[in-house]
Coordinates of C-alpha atoms and ligand atoms in Angstrom, one line a residue:
Chain P
M14 CA 114.9 92.4 66.5
S15 CA 111.8 93.0 64.3
E16 CA 113.8 95.7 62.4
Q17 CA 116.6 93.3 61.9
L18 CA 114.5 90.6 60.9
E19 CA 113.0 93.0 58.2
T20 CA 116.4 94.1 57.0
Y21 CA 117.3 90.3 56.8
F22 CA 114.2 89.3 54.7
A23 CA 114.7 92.1 52.4
V24 CA 118.3 91.4 51.7
T25 CA 117.5 87.9 50.9
Q26 CA 114.8 89.0 48.7
L27 CA 117.0 91.2 46.9
H28 CA 119.3 88.2 46.3
A29 CA 116.8 85.8 45.2
R30 CA 115.6 88.8 42.9
Y31 CA 119.2 88.9 41.6
A32 CA 119.4 85.4 41.0
T33 CA 116.2 85.2 39.2
V34 CA 117.2 87.7 36.6
V35 CA 120.4 86.6 35.9
D36 CA 119.2 83.3 35.4
A37 CA 116.6 84.2 33.3
K38 CA 119.1 86.4 31.1
D39 CA 117.1 89.5 31.8
W40 CA 119.9 91.8 31.8
D41 CA 117.9 95.1 31.9
A42 CA 116.4 94.1 34.8
W43 CA 120.2 93.2 36.2
C44 CA 121.2 96.7 35.7
E45 CA 118.1 98.1 37.4
L46 CA 119.1 96.1 40.6
F47 CA 122.1 98.7 41.0
V48 CA 122.3 102.4 41.6
D49 CA 123.6 104.7 38.8
D50 CA 127.0 105.2 40.5
C51 CA 127.8 101.3 41.4
V52 CA 130.6 99.1 41.4
Y53 CA 130.2 95.5 40.0
R54 CA 133.4 93.2 40.0
I55 CA 134.2 89.6 39.3
Q56 CA 137.5 88.8 40.7
P57 CA 139.6 85.9 41.4
R58 CA 140.1 85.2 45.0
E59 CA 143.8 85.3 44.3
N60 CA 144.0 88.8 43.3
Y61 CA 141.7 89.9 46.0
E62 CA 143.9 88.1 48.6
R63 CA 147.2 89.2 47.2
G64 CA 146.1 92.9 46.8
F65 CA 146.1 92.8 43.2
P66 CA 143.7 95.3 41.7
L67 CA 142.8 93.1 38.6
A68 CA 139.4 91.6 38.2
T69 CA 138.1 89.4 35.6
L70 CA 135.4 92.1 34.8
S71 CA 135.5 95.8 36.8
F72 CA 132.5 98.0 36.1
T73 CA 132.2 101.1 38.0
S74 CA 128.8 103.0 36.6
K75 CA 125.5 101.3 35.7
G76 CA 126.7 102.3 32.0
M77 CA 129.1 100.2 32.0
L78 CA 126.7 97.3 33.1
K79 CA 124.6 98.4 30.3
D80 CA 127.4 98.1 27.9
R81 CA 127.9 94.5 29.3
A82 CA 124.2 93.8 28.7
Y83 CA 124.6 95.0 24.9
G84 CA 127.8 93.1 24.5
I85 CA 126.0 89.8 25.8
R86 CA 123.0 90.6 23.2
E87 CA 124.9 91.7 20.4
T88 CA 128.6 91.4 20.0
L89 CA 130.0 88.5 22.2
F90 CA 129.9 85.2 20.3
H91 CA 129.7 82.4 22.7
D92 CA 128.2 78.7 23.0
P93 CA 124.7 79.2 24.5
Y94 CA 124.4 78.0 27.9
Y95 CA 121.7 78.5 31.2
Q96 CA 123.2 79.4 34.5
R97 CA 121.8 78.7 37.9
H98 CA 122.7 80.7 41.0
V99 CA 122.4 79.3 44.4
I100 CA 123.1 82.0 47.1
G101 CA 123.8 81.1 50.7
A102 CA 122.2 82.9 53.7
P103 CA 123.6 86.8 53.9
L104 CA 125.8 87.6 56.8
I105 CA 124.5 91.1 57.8
L106 CA 128.0 92.9 59.0
E107 CA 126.5 96.3 59.3
S108 CA 122.9 97.7 59.0
S109 CA 122.3 101.7 59.0
A110 CA 119.3 103.8 58.0
T111 CA 121.0 104.1 54.6
H112 CA 123.0 101.0 54.1
I113 CA 123.5 97.5 54.5
D114 CA 126.9 95.7 54.2
C115 CA 126.7 92.0 53.8
E116 CA 128.2 88.6 52.4
S117 CA 127.2 85.4 51.2
N118 CA 128.4 82.3 49.4
Y119 CA 127.5 81.5 46.0
A120 CA 127.4 78.9 43.6
V121 CA 126.9 78.9 39.8
F122 CA 126.0 76.0 37.7
R123 CA 126.3 76.1 34.0
T124 CA 124.2 73.7 31.8
K125 CA 125.4 73.9 27.8
L126 CA 122.7 72.7 25.5
S127 CA 122.8 68.7 25.4
E128 CA 125.2 68.4 28.1
L129 CA 125.2 67.8 31.9
S130 CA 125.0 70.5 34.4
T131 CA 128.5 71.5 35.8
V132 CA 129.9 73.7 38.7
F133 CA 130.6 76.9 36.7
N134 CA 131.9 79.3 39.5
V135 CA 132.0 79.4 43.4
G136 CA 132.7 82.1 45.6
R137 CA 131.5 84.9 47.9
Y138 CA 129.5 87.9 47.0
I139 CA 130.5 91.0 49.3
D140 CA 128.0 93.6 48.8
R141 CA 127.2 97.2 50.0
I142 CA 123.2 97.6 49.6
V143 CA 121.8 100.8 49.8
R144 CA 118.2 101.7 51.0
T145 CA 116.3 103.9 48.0
P146 CA 112.6 104.9 47.8
E147 CA 112.2 101.9 45.1
G148 CA 113.5 99.5 47.6
L149 CA 117.2 98.0 48.3
R150 CA 119.6 98.3 45.4
F151 CA 123.3 97.4 45.1
Q152 CA 125.8 100.2 45.4
S153 CA 128.5 97.5 45.0
R154 CA 128.6 93.8 44.6
Q155 CA 132.0 92.2 44.4
C156 CA 132.1 88.3 43.2
V157 CA 135.2 86.9 44.7
Y158 CA 135.5 83.5 43.2
D159 CA 137.5 80.5 44.5
S160 CA 137.0 78.7 41.0
E161 CA 140.8 78.5 40.1
M162 CA 140.1 78.0 36.4
I163 CA 137.3 79.8 34.6
P164 CA 136.0 76.9 32.3
N165 CA 136.8 78.8 29.2
S166 CA 134.7 81.8 29.6
I167 CA 132.5 83.9 31.3
I168 CA 129.8 85.7 29.3
Y169 CA 127.1 86.3 31.7
P170 CA 127.0 88.2 34.9
I171 CA 127.7 86.2 38.0
Chain A
M30 CA 152.2 38.0 10.8
N31 CA 149.2 36.6 12.6
A32 CA 146.0 38.7 13.4
I33 CA 147.3 39.7 16.9
D34 CA 150.7 40.8 15.6
A35 CA 148.6 42.8 13.0
T36 CA 146.5 44.7 15.5
L37 CA 149.5 45.3 17.8
T38 CA 151.5 46.7 14.9
Q39 CA 148.6 48.9 14.2
L40 CA 148.2 50.2 17.8
Q41 CA 151.6 50.7 18.2
S42 CA 152.6 52.6 15.0
S43 CA 153.0 56.3 15.0
P44 CA 149.9 58.4 14.1
S45 CA 148.9 58.1 10.6
A46 CA 151.0 60.2 8.2
L47 CA 149.7 63.6 7.5
N48 CA 148.7 64.9 4.1
W49 CA 150.1 68.4 3.1
Y50 CA 148.3 69.9 0.0
E51 CA 150.8 70.7 -2.5
N52 CA 153.5 69.8 0.1
G53 CA 152.7 73.3 1.6
T54 CA 150.9 74.6 4.7
S55 CA 147.8 76.3 3.4
R56 CA 145.8 73.1 4.3
I57 CA 146.3 72.1 8.1
P58 CA 145.4 68.4 8.7
F59 CA 143.1 68.2 11.6
R60 CA 145.1 65.5 12.9
V61 CA 147.6 67.7 14.3
Y62 CA 145.1 68.8 16.9
T63 CA 143.7 65.3 17.5
D64 CA 146.6 62.9 18.0
A65 CA 147.8 62.1 21.7
E66 CA 150.9 60.6 20.6
R67 CA 151.8 63.9 18.1
H68 CA 151.1 65.9 21.0
R69 CA 153.7 64.4 23.3
K70 CA 156.1 64.6 20.3
E71 CA 155.4 68.2 20.1
L72 CA 156.1 68.5 23.8
E73 CA 159.7 67.3 23.5
A74 CA 160.4 69.2 20.4
F75 CA 158.9 72.5 21.2
F76 CA 158.6 72.7 25.0
Y77 CA 161.3 70.7 26.5
K78 CA 163.9 71.2 23.8
N79 CA 165.5 74.0 21.6
H80 CA 163.1 76.7 22.6
W81 CA 163.0 79.4 25.4
C82 CA 159.7 79.2 27.4
Y83 CA 157.9 81.8 29.3
V84 CA 158.0 81.4 32.9
G85 CA 156.9 84.9 34.4
L86 CA 157.8 88.2 35.1
E87 CA 160.9 89.4 37.6
A88 CA 158.1 91.8 39.3
E89 CA 156.6 88.5 40.4
I90 CA 159.7 87.7 42.6
P91 CA 161.1 90.8 43.4
N92 CA 162.9 89.8 47.0
V93 CA 165.2 87.3 47.9
G94 CA 163.4 84.1 48.7
D95 CA 160.3 84.9 46.4
F96 CA 159.2 82.0 44.2
K97 CA 156.3 81.2 41.8
R98 CA 155.4 77.8 40.6
T99 CA 154.5 77.5 37.0
A100 CA 154.6 75.2 34.1
I101 CA 156.8 74.6 30.8
G102 CA 154.8 72.5 28.6
E103 CA 153.2 69.7 31.0
R104 CA 156.2 69.8 33.5
S105 CA 155.7 72.1 36.9
V106 CA 158.9 74.4 37.5
V107 CA 159.6 77.0 40.0
M108 CA 160.9 80.3 39.6
S109 CA 162.9 81.7 42.4
R110 CA 165.2 84.4 43.4
A111 CA 168.3 83.6 45.0
E112 CA 170.3 85.3 47.9
D113 CA 172.6 87.0 45.4
G114 CA 169.3 88.3 43.6
S115 CA 169.8 86.0 40.7
V116 CA 166.7 84.2 39.0
H117 CA 166.5 80.4 39.0
V118 CA 164.4 78.0 37.4
F119 CA 164.4 74.4 38.5
E120 CA 162.0 71.6 38.0
N121 CA 159.2 70.7 40.7
V122 CA 160.2 66.9 41.1
C123 CA 162.1 66.0 44.2
A124 CA 165.7 64.5 43.6
H125 CA 165.0 61.6 45.9
R126 CA 161.8 60.0 45.1
G127 CA 160.3 62.3 42.7
M128 CA 157.4 64.0 44.9
Q129 CA 156.2 67.2 43.4
F130 CA 157.3 69.2 46.3
C131 CA 156.2 72.5 45.8
R132 CA 152.6 72.9 46.1
E133 CA 151.8 76.7 47.0
R134 CA 151.7 78.9 43.8
H135 CA 154.1 81.9 45.4
G136 CA 155.5 82.8 48.6
N137 CA 158.8 83.4 50.2
R138 CA 161.3 80.8 51.5
K139 CA 164.8 80.4 52.8
D140 CA 165.0 77.1 51.3
F141 CA 162.8 74.5 49.7
V142 CA 162.1 71.3 51.7
C143 CA 160.3 68.1 50.2
P144 CA 157.8 67.1 53.0
Y145 CA 158.2 63.4 52.2
H146 CA 161.7 62.8 53.5
Q147 CA 162.7 66.4 54.2
W148 CA 165.3 66.8 51.7
S149 CA 166.1 70.4 51.4
Y150 CA 167.1 72.3 48.6
S151 CA 168.7 76.0 48.1
L152 CA 167.0 79.1 46.2
K153 CA 169.0 77.9 43.4
G154 CA 167.8 74.3 43.4
D155 CA 171.1 72.6 45.0
L156 CA 170.7 69.8 47.4
Q157 CA 171.6 70.9 50.9
G158 CA 170.2 68.7 53.7
V159 CA 169.5 64.8 53.6
P160 CA 168.3 63.5 56.8
F161 CA 170.2 60.4 58.3
I162 CA 172.9 61.1 55.6
R163 CA 175.4 59.4 58.0
G164 CA 172.9 56.9 59.4
V165 CA 171.7 56.5 62.9
K166 CA 173.9 55.7 65.9
Q167 CA 172.3 53.0 68.0
D168 CA 174.1 50.7 70.7
G169 CA 177.6 51.6 69.4
K170 CA 176.9 51.1 65.8
V171 CA 175.8 52.9 62.9
N172 CA 172.4 52.0 61.0
G173 CA 171.8 52.9 57.5
G174 CA 172.9 56.2 56.0
M175 CA 173.8 57.0 52.3
P176 CA 176.3 54.9 50.4
P177 CA 179.8 56.6 51.1
D178 CA 180.0 57.4 47.5
F179 CA 176.9 59.5 47.7
K180 CA 177.4 63.0 46.5
K181 CA 175.1 65.8 47.4
E182 CA 176.3 67.9 44.3
E183 CA 174.9 65.1 41.9
H184 CA 171.6 65.2 43.4
G185 CA 170.1 68.8 43.1
L186 CA 166.9 69.5 41.3
T187 CA 166.9 69.5 37.5
K188 CA 167.9 73.2 37.0
L189 CA 167.0 74.9 33.8
R190 CA 169.0 77.7 31.8
V191 CA 167.5 80.9 32.4
A192 CA 167.2 84.0 30.3
T193 CA 166.0 87.4 31.6
R194 CA 165.4 90.4 29.3
G195 CA 163.3 93.9 30.3
G196 CA 162.2 92.1 33.3
V197 CA 160.7 89.0 31.7
V198 CA 162.1 85.6 32.4
F199 CA 162.5 82.6 30.0
A200 CA 163.8 79.1 30.7
T201 CA 164.7 76.0 28.9
F202 CA 165.7 72.5 29.7
D203 CA 167.9 72.6 26.9
H204 CA 171.3 73.9 28.2
A205 CA 173.1 73.7 24.3
M206 CA 170.5 76.1 22.7
E207 CA 171.1 79.4 21.2
S208 CA 170.7 82.5 23.1
F209 CA 167.1 84.2 23.8
E210 CA 167.9 87.0 21.6
D211 CA 169.0 84.7 18.6
F212 CA 166.0 82.6 19.7
V213 CA 163.3 85.5 19.0
G214 CA 165.4 87.2 16.1
E215 CA 166.0 90.5 15.3
A216 CA 162.4 91.6 14.0
V217 CA 160.4 90.4 16.7
L218 CA 162.9 91.1 19.4
H219 CA 162.4 94.9 18.1
Y220 CA 158.7 94.7 19.3
F221 CA 159.8 92.7 22.5
D222 CA 162.1 95.5 23.5
R223 CA 159.3 98.0 22.9
M224 CA 157.1 96.7 25.5
F225 CA 159.9 95.6 27.6
N226 CA 162.1 98.6 27.7
G227 CA 163.8 98.4 31.1
R228 CA 161.2 100.2 33.2
K229 CA 160.3 98.2 36.0
L230 CA 157.0 96.4 35.7
K231 CA 154.1 96.4 38.3
I232 CA 151.8 93.4 38.5
L233 CA 148.1 94.2 38.4
G234 CA 147.0 90.5 38.8
Y235 CA 146.0 87.3 37.0
N236 CA 143.3 85.6 35.0
R237 CA 143.0 81.8 34.8
Q238 CA 141.0 80.1 32.2
R239 CA 141.0 76.6 31.1
I240 CA 140.1 76.1 27.1
P241 CA 139.2 72.9 25.9
G242 CA 141.2 72.9 22.5
N243 CA 144.5 72.2 21.4
W244 CA 147.3 74.8 22.5
K245 CA 148.3 75.6 18.9
L246 CA 145.1 76.9 18.4
M247 CA 145.7 79.8 20.6
Q248 CA 149.1 80.7 18.8
E249 CA 146.9 80.6 15.6
N250 CA 144.4 82.9 17.0
I251 CA 147.2 85.7 17.3
K252 CA 148.4 85.1 14.0
D253 CA 145.0 85.5 12.5
P254 CA 144.3 89.1 11.7
Y255 CA 141.4 87.7 9.5
H256 CA 138.8 87.2 12.5
P257 CA 139.0 90.4 14.8
G258 CA 137.1 92.5 12.6
L259 CA 134.6 89.6 12.1
L260 CA 134.4 87.6 15.3
H261 CA 134.9 90.7 17.7
T262 CA 131.9 92.6 16.5
W263 CA 132.5 95.0 19.8
F264 CA 135.9 96.0 18.2
V265 CA 134.2 97.0 15.3
T266 CA 131.0 98.4 16.8
F267 CA 133.1 100.8 18.8
G268 CA 135.5 101.7 16.1
L269 CA 138.6 100.1 17.5
W270 CA 139.2 97.8 14.5
R271 CA 138.9 98.7 11.0
A272 CA 140.0 96.5 8.1
D273 CA 141.8 99.8 6.5
N274 CA 143.9 100.3 9.6
K275 CA 147.6 100.6 8.9
A276 CA 148.9 97.3 9.7
E277 CA 152.1 95.3 9.4
L278 CA 152.9 91.3 9.9
K279 CA 156.3 90.3 11.0
M280 CA 157.9 87.2 11.4
D281 CA 161.4 85.7 12.6
R282 CA 163.4 84.0 9.9
H283 CA 161.9 80.8 10.9
F284 CA 158.3 81.9 10.8
R285 CA 157.7 80.5 14.3
H286 CA 157.3 83.9 16.1
A287 CA 155.4 86.8 14.7
A288 CA 154.3 90.5 15.5
M289 CA 150.8 92.0 14.3
I290 CA 151.4 95.5 14.4
S291 CA 148.5 97.8 13.9
T292 CA 147.7 101.6 14.2
R293 CA 144.3 102.8 14.6
G294 CA 143.3 105.3 12.1
N295 CA 141.4 108.4 12.2
A296 CA 137.6 108.2 12.4
Q297 CA 136.1 108.1 8.7
A298 CA 132.7 107.4 7.9
A299 CA 131.9 103.7 7.9
N300 CA 131.0 103.4 4.1
E301 CA 134.7 104.4 3.5
V302 CA 136.1 101.5 5.5
S303 CA 135.4 98.3 5.2
K304 CA 132.6 95.6 4.1
V305 CA 132.4 94.5 7.7
S306 CA 128.6 94.4 8.2
S307 CA 128.4 94.7 11.9
F308 CA 129.8 98.4 11.9
K309 CA 127.1 100.4 13.6
E310 CA 128.0 104.0 13.3
T311 CA 125.6 105.3 15.6
M312 CA 126.1 103.0 18.3
Q313 CA 127.8 104.9 21.5
L314 CA 128.8 103.3 24.7
H315 CA 126.8 104.2 27.8
D316 CA 130.3 104.7 29.8
A317 CA 133.0 105.6 27.3
R318 CA 135.7 105.1 29.9
F319 CA 136.1 101.8 28.5
L320 CA 137.9 103.4 25.4
D321 CA 139.5 106.2 27.3
I322 CA 142.7 105.8 25.3
V323 CA 145.8 107.8 25.9
P324 CA 148.8 107.3 23.5
E325 CA 151.9 106.6 25.3
A326 CA 155.6 107.6 24.1
W327 CA 157.0 104.2 24.2
W328 CA 154.1 103.0 21.4
N329 CA 156.3 104.7 18.9
G330 CA 153.3 104.8 16.6
P331 CA 151.5 101.6 16.6
T332 CA 148.4 101.4 18.8
A333 CA 148.4 97.6 19.0
V334 CA 151.1 95.0 18.8
M335 CA 150.2 91.5 19.4
T336 CA 153.6 89.3 19.7
T337 CA 153.6 85.4 19.4
L338 CA 156.5 83.7 20.9
F339 CA 156.4 80.3 19.9
P340 CA 155.5 77.8 21.9
S341 CA 154.6 79.3 25.1
V342 CA 153.5 83.0 25.3
I343 CA 151.6 86.0 23.8
L344 CA 152.6 89.4 24.4
Q345 CA 149.8 91.9 24.4
Q346 CA 149.8 95.2 23.9
Q347 CA 146.1 96.7 23.0
V348 CA 146.1 100.3 23.4
N349 CA 146.8 100.9 27.2
S350 CA 146.2 97.3 28.1
V351 CA 149.5 95.1 28.4
S352 CA 149.6 91.6 29.7
T353 CA 151.6 88.2 28.8
R354 CA 149.5 85.2 28.2
H355 CA 151.0 82.1 28.9
I356 CA 150.2 78.7 27.2
Q357 CA 150.2 75.7 29.3
P358 CA 149.1 72.6 27.4
R359 CA 147.1 69.6 28.9
G360 CA 147.0 66.8 26.6
N361 CA 146.4 67.5 22.7
G362 CA 142.8 68.7 23.6
E363 CA 143.2 71.2 26.2
F364 CA 145.3 74.1 27.8
D365 CA 145.4 76.3 30.5
F366 CA 145.9 80.0 29.6
V367 CA 147.2 82.4 32.3
W368 CA 147.1 86.0 31.6
T369 CA 149.3 88.3 33.7
H370 CA 148.2 92.0 33.5
F371 CA 150.9 94.5 34.3
G372 CA 151.8 98.1 34.3
Y373 CA 155.0 100.1 34.8
E374 CA 156.4 101.5 38.1
D375 CA 156.3 104.9 36.8
D376 CA 152.6 104.8 35.8
A377 CA 150.7 107.7 37.2
P378 CA 147.6 106.5 39.3
E379 CA 145.2 107.5 36.5
M380 CA 147.5 105.3 33.8
T381 CA 146.9 102.3 36.3
E382 CA 143.1 102.8 36.6
R383 CA 143.1 103.1 32.6
R384 CA 145.2 99.8 32.2
L385 CA 142.5 98.3 34.7
R386 CA 139.3 99.7 32.8
Q387 CA 140.8 98.6 29.6
S388 CA 141.3 95.1 30.8
N389 CA 137.7 94.6 30.9
L390 CA 138.1 94.3 27.1
F391 CA 140.3 91.1 27.4
G392 CA 140.8 87.9 29.3
P393 CA 138.2 85.3 29.9
A394 CA 135.4 87.5 30.2
G395 CA 136.4 90.3 27.9
F396 CA 134.4 92.0 25.5
V397 CA 136.8 91.1 22.6
S398 CA 138.7 87.8 24.2
A399 CA 136.0 85.5 25.8
D400 CA 134.8 84.7 22.3
D401 CA 138.4 83.4 21.2
G402 CA 138.2 80.8 23.7
E403 CA 134.9 80.0 22.6
V404 CA 135.8 79.5 19.0
I405 CA 138.8 77.3 19.8
E406 CA 136.5 75.0 21.9
L407 CA 134.2 74.6 19.0
S408 CA 137.0 74.3 16.4
Q409 CA 138.3 71.5 18.4
K410 CA 135.1 69.7 18.6
G411 CA 134.9 70.0 14.7
F412 CA 138.5 68.5 14.2
E413 CA 137.6 65.7 16.5
Q414 CA 134.5 64.7 14.7
K415 CA 136.3 64.8 11.2
P416 CA 140.0 64.0 12.0
D417 CA 140.8 63.0 8.3
H418 CA 139.7 66.6 7.2
R419 CA 141.8 69.7 7.0
A420 CA 141.6 73.4 7.9
L421 CA 141.9 75.9 5.1
A422 CA 144.3 78.9 5.5
E423 CA 144.6 80.3 2.1
L424 CA 143.7 84.1 2.6
G425 CA 146.4 86.2 0.9
G426 CA 147.8 83.3 -1.0
R427 CA 149.5 79.6 0.0
D428 CA 152.9 81.3 0.6
V429 CA 154.5 82.8 3.7
G430 CA 156.3 86.2 4.1
D431 CA 155.8 89.4 5.7
T432 CA 153.1 91.9 4.6
D433 CA 151.9 95.5 4.9
H434 CA 148.4 94.3 5.6
M435 CA 145.8 92.1 7.6
V436 CA 144.1 90.5 4.9
T437 CA 146.1 87.2 5.2
E438 CA 146.7 83.9 7.0
T439 CA 150.1 84.1 6.3
L440 CA 151.5 83.8 10.0
I441 CA 149.4 80.6 10.3
R442 CA 151.0 79.1 7.3
G443 CA 154.4 80.3 8.7
M444 CA 153.9 78.7 12.1
Y445 CA 153.1 75.3 10.2
A446 CA 156.0 75.6 8.0
Y447 CA 158.2 75.6 11.1
W448 CA 156.1 73.1 12.7
R449 CA 156.9 70.6 10.1
K450 CA 160.6 71.4 9.8
V451 CA 161.0 70.4 13.4
M452 CA 158.3 67.6 13.6
G453 CA 159.7 66.1 10.4
E454 CA 156.3 65.5 9.0
Ligands
FES19 S1 160.6 62.0 47.9 FE1 161.2 64.3 48.4 S2 162.5 63.6 50.4 FE2 162.1 61.8 49.6
FE2_20 FE1 140.4 87.3 19.0

């Protein structure tokens, strides 16, 4: 049990760290939560369930994450906003010496300057987490979202 | 007239008249984006009459009984494939008491049944079954039933006229209007056929966004070659857009549809190119696969063609990424924008991968599209706060015509020339 608890604790800490860095707009730290050869996808539930490969964003290396970070910082014009993640308890599906497969629900709230806070995007993370000497890192994070309509645009990572 | 009459007259009168500078369209009154009543008139004039509107791709309903629910303007419609393989489009309003009976967005059916009183319709929208049509027998007498002169043939769903070309489905409530080909016109049809040249399409998936701005702003956005090199600095930073790219702008004879055709130039030093200040010659992608562009034979030269079919759809070819973008208005201040990305059935797996990778550039989070939605939202905010003011679209002059360069807002002026003609104002 204690090994399981340790894993559970480490995963929730990773999720908490993830929420902290993406809500703090620390994109460099966001990139570093992934291994080099990683997958990061934001995909509508519709595509996921119907087997359509298209994602709203689909990155297949840490380099692509860094390019997104650059895009957010330097090239993408957008109305400024805060985001706030609330991540539910992870369901650990599989845990081994090398990796952990788990899922958790999430909700992201968006607050634009001078505006009320609104529900921005809700869905489920489907994760493959690997154990590295530096601690747990994402090998793959898929954000499969229920939200049928994106309220205009998604700029920051979910 | 007493005071109450005067107030009523004012409230009920048509929206205040538009003031067009020099009776042209180089200055667009903000009121065309802000008036709810004018918007309803637009729906009637552009979406429900005399225009072929986009409904989808045949590849979305490959099998008999497949259907897709979508919208034309603000009216919900269903596209289905009947037993004989033909494509049908009918309005999603039950012929009995009007319920919007189809709630799933896609699926496969033998028929459509309205849950309220179980009226059933064929895949072509014909009324088939009416419960208790002959009444109910009880104690030797027949209770109720439809009147003797009730004919099922007279109570089908509202059927639209359908046109398919190259695997794309358009429909219109207007059974008297010209053919799809005449509607699009030779010049723009050429670019339509280039993208939809008969090869079977393969659906890659959808993206859906709700943009809080007037629907015409999206048409304008894709008729505006002024902004890409300026707003979309990503394009410029990574060399995908240059002001000296070979380009052409072409319109149909009514100026309602247009194609922006551009061909990426060879690499030149930044200083030879443009005065676009954000060009960073030294900037490199960490992962160059975003721009792993492989020319395709069907391009026939141009590396990007953006086609606007007024009023309902934008057809995108940006290097290897192809999609349709469907405009579905929701009142004067908001519209849904539905992206259907696709490929071709004969694409090699690497090409499918490439199309998917390049789709990161487009859509509601895309490196060069997310900001379009943002500027549309903020434009609408500007209009709402100052409705008596006007936008200026005078780059390249005040007239309307095809050009062989991108330094012009002529397509926007053209669209409003058409708008004025149809709206009569
Ligand atoms: S409203 Fe559809 S069957 Fe009565
Ligand atoms: Fe744009």
